[in-house]
PDB file of C-alpha atoms in Angstrom:
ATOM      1  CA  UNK A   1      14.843  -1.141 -11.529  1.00  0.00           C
ATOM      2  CA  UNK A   2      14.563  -2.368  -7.644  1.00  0.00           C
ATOM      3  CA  UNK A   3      13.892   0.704  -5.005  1.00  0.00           C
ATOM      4  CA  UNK A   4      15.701   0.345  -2.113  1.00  0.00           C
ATOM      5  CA  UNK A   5      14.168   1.273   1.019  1.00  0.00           C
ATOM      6  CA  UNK A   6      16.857   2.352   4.195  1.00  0.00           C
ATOM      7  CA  UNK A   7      15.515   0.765   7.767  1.00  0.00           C
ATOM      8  CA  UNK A   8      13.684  -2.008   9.006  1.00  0.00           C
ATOM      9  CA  UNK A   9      10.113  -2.493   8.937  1.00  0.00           C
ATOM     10  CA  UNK A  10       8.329  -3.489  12.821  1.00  0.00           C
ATOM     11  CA  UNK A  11       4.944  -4.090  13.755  1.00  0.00           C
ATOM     12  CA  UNK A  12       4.199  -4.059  17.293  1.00  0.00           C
ATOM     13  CA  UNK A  13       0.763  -5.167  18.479  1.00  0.00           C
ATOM     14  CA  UNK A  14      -0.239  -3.709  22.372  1.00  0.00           C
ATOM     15  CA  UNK A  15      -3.404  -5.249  23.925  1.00  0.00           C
ATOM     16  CA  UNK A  16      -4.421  -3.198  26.979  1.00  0.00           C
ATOM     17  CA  UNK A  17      -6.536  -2.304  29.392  1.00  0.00           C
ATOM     18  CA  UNK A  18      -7.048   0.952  32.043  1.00  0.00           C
ATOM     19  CA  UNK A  19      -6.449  -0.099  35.917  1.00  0.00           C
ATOM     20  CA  UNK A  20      -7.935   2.203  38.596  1.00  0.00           C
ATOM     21  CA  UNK A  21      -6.772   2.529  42.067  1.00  0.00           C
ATOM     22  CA  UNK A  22      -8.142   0.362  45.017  1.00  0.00           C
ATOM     23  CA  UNK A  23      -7.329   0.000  48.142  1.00  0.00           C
ATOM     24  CA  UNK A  24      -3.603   0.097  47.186  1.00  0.00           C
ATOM     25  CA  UNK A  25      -3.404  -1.578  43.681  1.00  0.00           C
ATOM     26  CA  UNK A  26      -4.230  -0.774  40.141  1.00  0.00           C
ATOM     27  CA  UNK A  27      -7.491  -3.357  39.813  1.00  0.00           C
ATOM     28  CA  UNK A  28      -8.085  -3.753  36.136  1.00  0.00           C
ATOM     29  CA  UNK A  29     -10.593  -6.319  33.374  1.00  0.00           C
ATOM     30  CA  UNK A  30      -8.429  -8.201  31.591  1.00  0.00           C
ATOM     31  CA  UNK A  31     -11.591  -8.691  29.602  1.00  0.00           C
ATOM     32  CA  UNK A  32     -11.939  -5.148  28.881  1.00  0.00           C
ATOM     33  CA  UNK A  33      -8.403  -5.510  26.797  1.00  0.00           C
ATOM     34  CA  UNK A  34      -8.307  -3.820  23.681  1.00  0.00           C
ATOM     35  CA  UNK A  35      -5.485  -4.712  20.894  1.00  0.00           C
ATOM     36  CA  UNK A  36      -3.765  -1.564  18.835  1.00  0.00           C
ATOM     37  CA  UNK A  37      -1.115  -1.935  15.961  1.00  0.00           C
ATOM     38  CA  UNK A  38       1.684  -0.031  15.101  1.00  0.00           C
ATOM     39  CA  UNK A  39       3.775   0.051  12.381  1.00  0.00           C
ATOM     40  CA  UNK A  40       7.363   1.696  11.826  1.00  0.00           C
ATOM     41  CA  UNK A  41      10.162   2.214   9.868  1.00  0.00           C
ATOM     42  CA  UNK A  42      13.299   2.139  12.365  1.00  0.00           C
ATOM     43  CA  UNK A  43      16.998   2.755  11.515  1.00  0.00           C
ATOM     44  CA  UNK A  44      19.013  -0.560  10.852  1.00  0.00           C
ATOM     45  CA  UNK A  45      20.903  -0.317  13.674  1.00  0.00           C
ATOM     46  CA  UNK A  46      17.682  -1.214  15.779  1.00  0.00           C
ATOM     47  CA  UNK A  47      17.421  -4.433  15.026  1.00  0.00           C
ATOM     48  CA  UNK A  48      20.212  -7.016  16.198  1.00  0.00           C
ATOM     49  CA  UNK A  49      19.893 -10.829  15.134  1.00  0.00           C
ATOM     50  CA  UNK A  50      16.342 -10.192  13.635  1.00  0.00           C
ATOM     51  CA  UNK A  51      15.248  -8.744  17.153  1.00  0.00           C
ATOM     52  CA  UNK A  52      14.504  -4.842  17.797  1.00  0.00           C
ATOM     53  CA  UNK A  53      16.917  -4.342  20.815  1.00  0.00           C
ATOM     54  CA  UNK A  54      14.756  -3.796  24.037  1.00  0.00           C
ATOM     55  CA  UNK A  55      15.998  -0.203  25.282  1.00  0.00           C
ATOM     56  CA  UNK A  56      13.757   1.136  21.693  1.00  0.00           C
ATOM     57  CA  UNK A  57      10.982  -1.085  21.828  1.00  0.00           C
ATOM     58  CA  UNK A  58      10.562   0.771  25.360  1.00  0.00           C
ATOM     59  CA  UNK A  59      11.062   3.433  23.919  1.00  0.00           C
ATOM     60  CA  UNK A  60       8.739   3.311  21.372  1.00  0.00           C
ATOM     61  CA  UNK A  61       5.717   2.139  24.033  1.00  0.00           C
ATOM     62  CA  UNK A  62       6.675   5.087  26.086  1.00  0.00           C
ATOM     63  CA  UNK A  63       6.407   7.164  23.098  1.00  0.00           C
ATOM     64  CA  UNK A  64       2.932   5.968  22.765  1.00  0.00           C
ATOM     65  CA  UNK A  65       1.436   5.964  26.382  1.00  0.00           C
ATOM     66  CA  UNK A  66       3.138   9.315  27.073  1.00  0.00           C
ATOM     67  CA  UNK A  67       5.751  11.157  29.450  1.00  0.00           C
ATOM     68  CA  UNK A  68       5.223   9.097  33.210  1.00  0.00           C
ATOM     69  CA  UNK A  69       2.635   6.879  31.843  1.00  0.00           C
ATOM     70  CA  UNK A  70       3.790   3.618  34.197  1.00  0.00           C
ATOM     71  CA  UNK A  71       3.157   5.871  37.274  1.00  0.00           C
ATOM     72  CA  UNK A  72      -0.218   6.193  36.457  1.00  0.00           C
ATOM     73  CA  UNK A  73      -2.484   9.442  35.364  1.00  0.00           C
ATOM     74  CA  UNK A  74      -3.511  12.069  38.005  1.00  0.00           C
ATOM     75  CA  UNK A  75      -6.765  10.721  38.876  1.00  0.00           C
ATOM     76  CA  UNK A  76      -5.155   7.101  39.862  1.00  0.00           C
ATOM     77  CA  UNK A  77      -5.633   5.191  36.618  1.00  0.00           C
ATOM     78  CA  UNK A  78      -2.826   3.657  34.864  1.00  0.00           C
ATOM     79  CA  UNK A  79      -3.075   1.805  31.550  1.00  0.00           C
ATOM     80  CA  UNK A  80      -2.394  -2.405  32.365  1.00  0.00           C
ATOM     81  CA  UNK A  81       0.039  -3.992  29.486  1.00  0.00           C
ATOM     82  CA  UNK A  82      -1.525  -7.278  28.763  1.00  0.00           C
ATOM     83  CA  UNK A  83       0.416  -8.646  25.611  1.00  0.00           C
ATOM     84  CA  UNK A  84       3.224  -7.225  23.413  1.00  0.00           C
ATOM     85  CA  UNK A  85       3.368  -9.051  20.649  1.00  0.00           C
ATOM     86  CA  UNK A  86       6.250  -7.332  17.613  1.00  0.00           C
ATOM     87  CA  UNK A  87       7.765  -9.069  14.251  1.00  0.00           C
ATOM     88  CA  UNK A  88      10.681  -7.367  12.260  1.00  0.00           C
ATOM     89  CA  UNK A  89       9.209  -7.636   9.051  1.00  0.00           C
ATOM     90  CA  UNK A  90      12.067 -10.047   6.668  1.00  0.00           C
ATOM     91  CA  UNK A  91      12.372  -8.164   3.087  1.00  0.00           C
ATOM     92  CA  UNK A  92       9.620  -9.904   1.305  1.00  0.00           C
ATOM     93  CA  UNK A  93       7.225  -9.565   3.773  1.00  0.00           C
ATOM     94  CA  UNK A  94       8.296  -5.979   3.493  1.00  0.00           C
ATOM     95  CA  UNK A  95       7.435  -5.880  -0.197  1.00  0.00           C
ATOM     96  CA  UNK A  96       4.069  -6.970   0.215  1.00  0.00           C
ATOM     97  CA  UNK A  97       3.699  -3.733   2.433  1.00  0.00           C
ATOM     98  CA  UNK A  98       0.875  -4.978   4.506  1.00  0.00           C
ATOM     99  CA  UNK A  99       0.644  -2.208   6.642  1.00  0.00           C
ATOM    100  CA  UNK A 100      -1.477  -0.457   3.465  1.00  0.00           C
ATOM    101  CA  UNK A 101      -4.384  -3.230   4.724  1.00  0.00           C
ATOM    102  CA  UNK A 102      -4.904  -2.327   8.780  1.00  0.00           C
ATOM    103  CA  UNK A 103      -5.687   0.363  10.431  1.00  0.00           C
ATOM    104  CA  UNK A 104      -3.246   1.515  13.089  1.00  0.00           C
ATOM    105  CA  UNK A 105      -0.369   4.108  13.699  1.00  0.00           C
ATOM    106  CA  UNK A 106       2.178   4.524  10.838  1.00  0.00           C
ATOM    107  CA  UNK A 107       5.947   6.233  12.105  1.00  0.00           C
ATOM    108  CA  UNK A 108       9.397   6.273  10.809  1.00  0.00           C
ATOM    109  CA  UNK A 109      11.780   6.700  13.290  1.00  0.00           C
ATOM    110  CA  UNK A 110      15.390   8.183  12.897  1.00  0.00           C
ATOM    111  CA  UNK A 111      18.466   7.284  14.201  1.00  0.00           C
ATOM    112  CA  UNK A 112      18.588   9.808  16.867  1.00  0.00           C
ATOM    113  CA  UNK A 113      15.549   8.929  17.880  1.00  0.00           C
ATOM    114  CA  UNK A 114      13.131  11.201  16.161  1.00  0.00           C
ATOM    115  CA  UNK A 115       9.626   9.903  15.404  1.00  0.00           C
ATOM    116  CA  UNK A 116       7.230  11.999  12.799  1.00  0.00           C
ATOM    117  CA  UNK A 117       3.822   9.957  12.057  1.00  0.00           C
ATOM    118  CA  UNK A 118       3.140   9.379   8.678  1.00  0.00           C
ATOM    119  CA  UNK A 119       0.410   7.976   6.130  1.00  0.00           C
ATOM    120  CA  UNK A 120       0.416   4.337   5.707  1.00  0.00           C
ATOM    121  CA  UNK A 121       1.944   4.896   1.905  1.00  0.00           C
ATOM    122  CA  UNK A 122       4.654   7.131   2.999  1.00  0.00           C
ATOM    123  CA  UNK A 123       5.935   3.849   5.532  1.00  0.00           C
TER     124      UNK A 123
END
């Protein structure tokens, strides 16, 4: 008997970094970047062509960063994006749940938009 599993599975890797303010810019170490996975479980309809469609990735990054986040914190700091890297997991890659062998941040996402975090074995 095959389970089926309902959504898509995406991992999307951020590496960042935290710019303060001088003299009129956000100056920032791209050196000091540090790389954090997250993996999800999205509605079907999220993905288009193999491809999460843009307006939920965003959303999903402004989930993560916060309410405001690219206008920077109070004290003039503003987390940098370096790299976004993502991958819409194909169905066997899926099987070999590989999310159960990193550390990161586990959600499943519902259509409406909801997010709840979960334990890597309830992904």
């Amino acid at each position: 008997m095959r389970l089926t599993v309902v959504g898509i599975y995406f991992r999307l890797q951020i590496t960042d970094t935290l710019g303060v303010w001088v003299e009129g810019t956000h100056a920032f170490d791209p050196a000091a970047g540090i790389t954090r996975t997250f993996w999800y479980r999205l509605p079907t309809e999220w993905v288009v062509n193999g491809a999460i469609l843009q307006q939920r990735r965003e959303m999903l990054v402004d989930r993560l960063y916060g309410p405001g986040w690219r206008n920077g914190n109070p004290d003039g700091s503003r987390y940098i994006i370096l790299r976004v890297r993502e991958k819409v997991l194909t169905d066997g890659e899926a099987a070999g749940k590989p999310w159960l062998a990193e550390r990161g941040g586990f959600f499943v996402c519902a259509p409406d938009g909801a997010q709840r975090e979960v334990v890597p074995s309830e992904l």
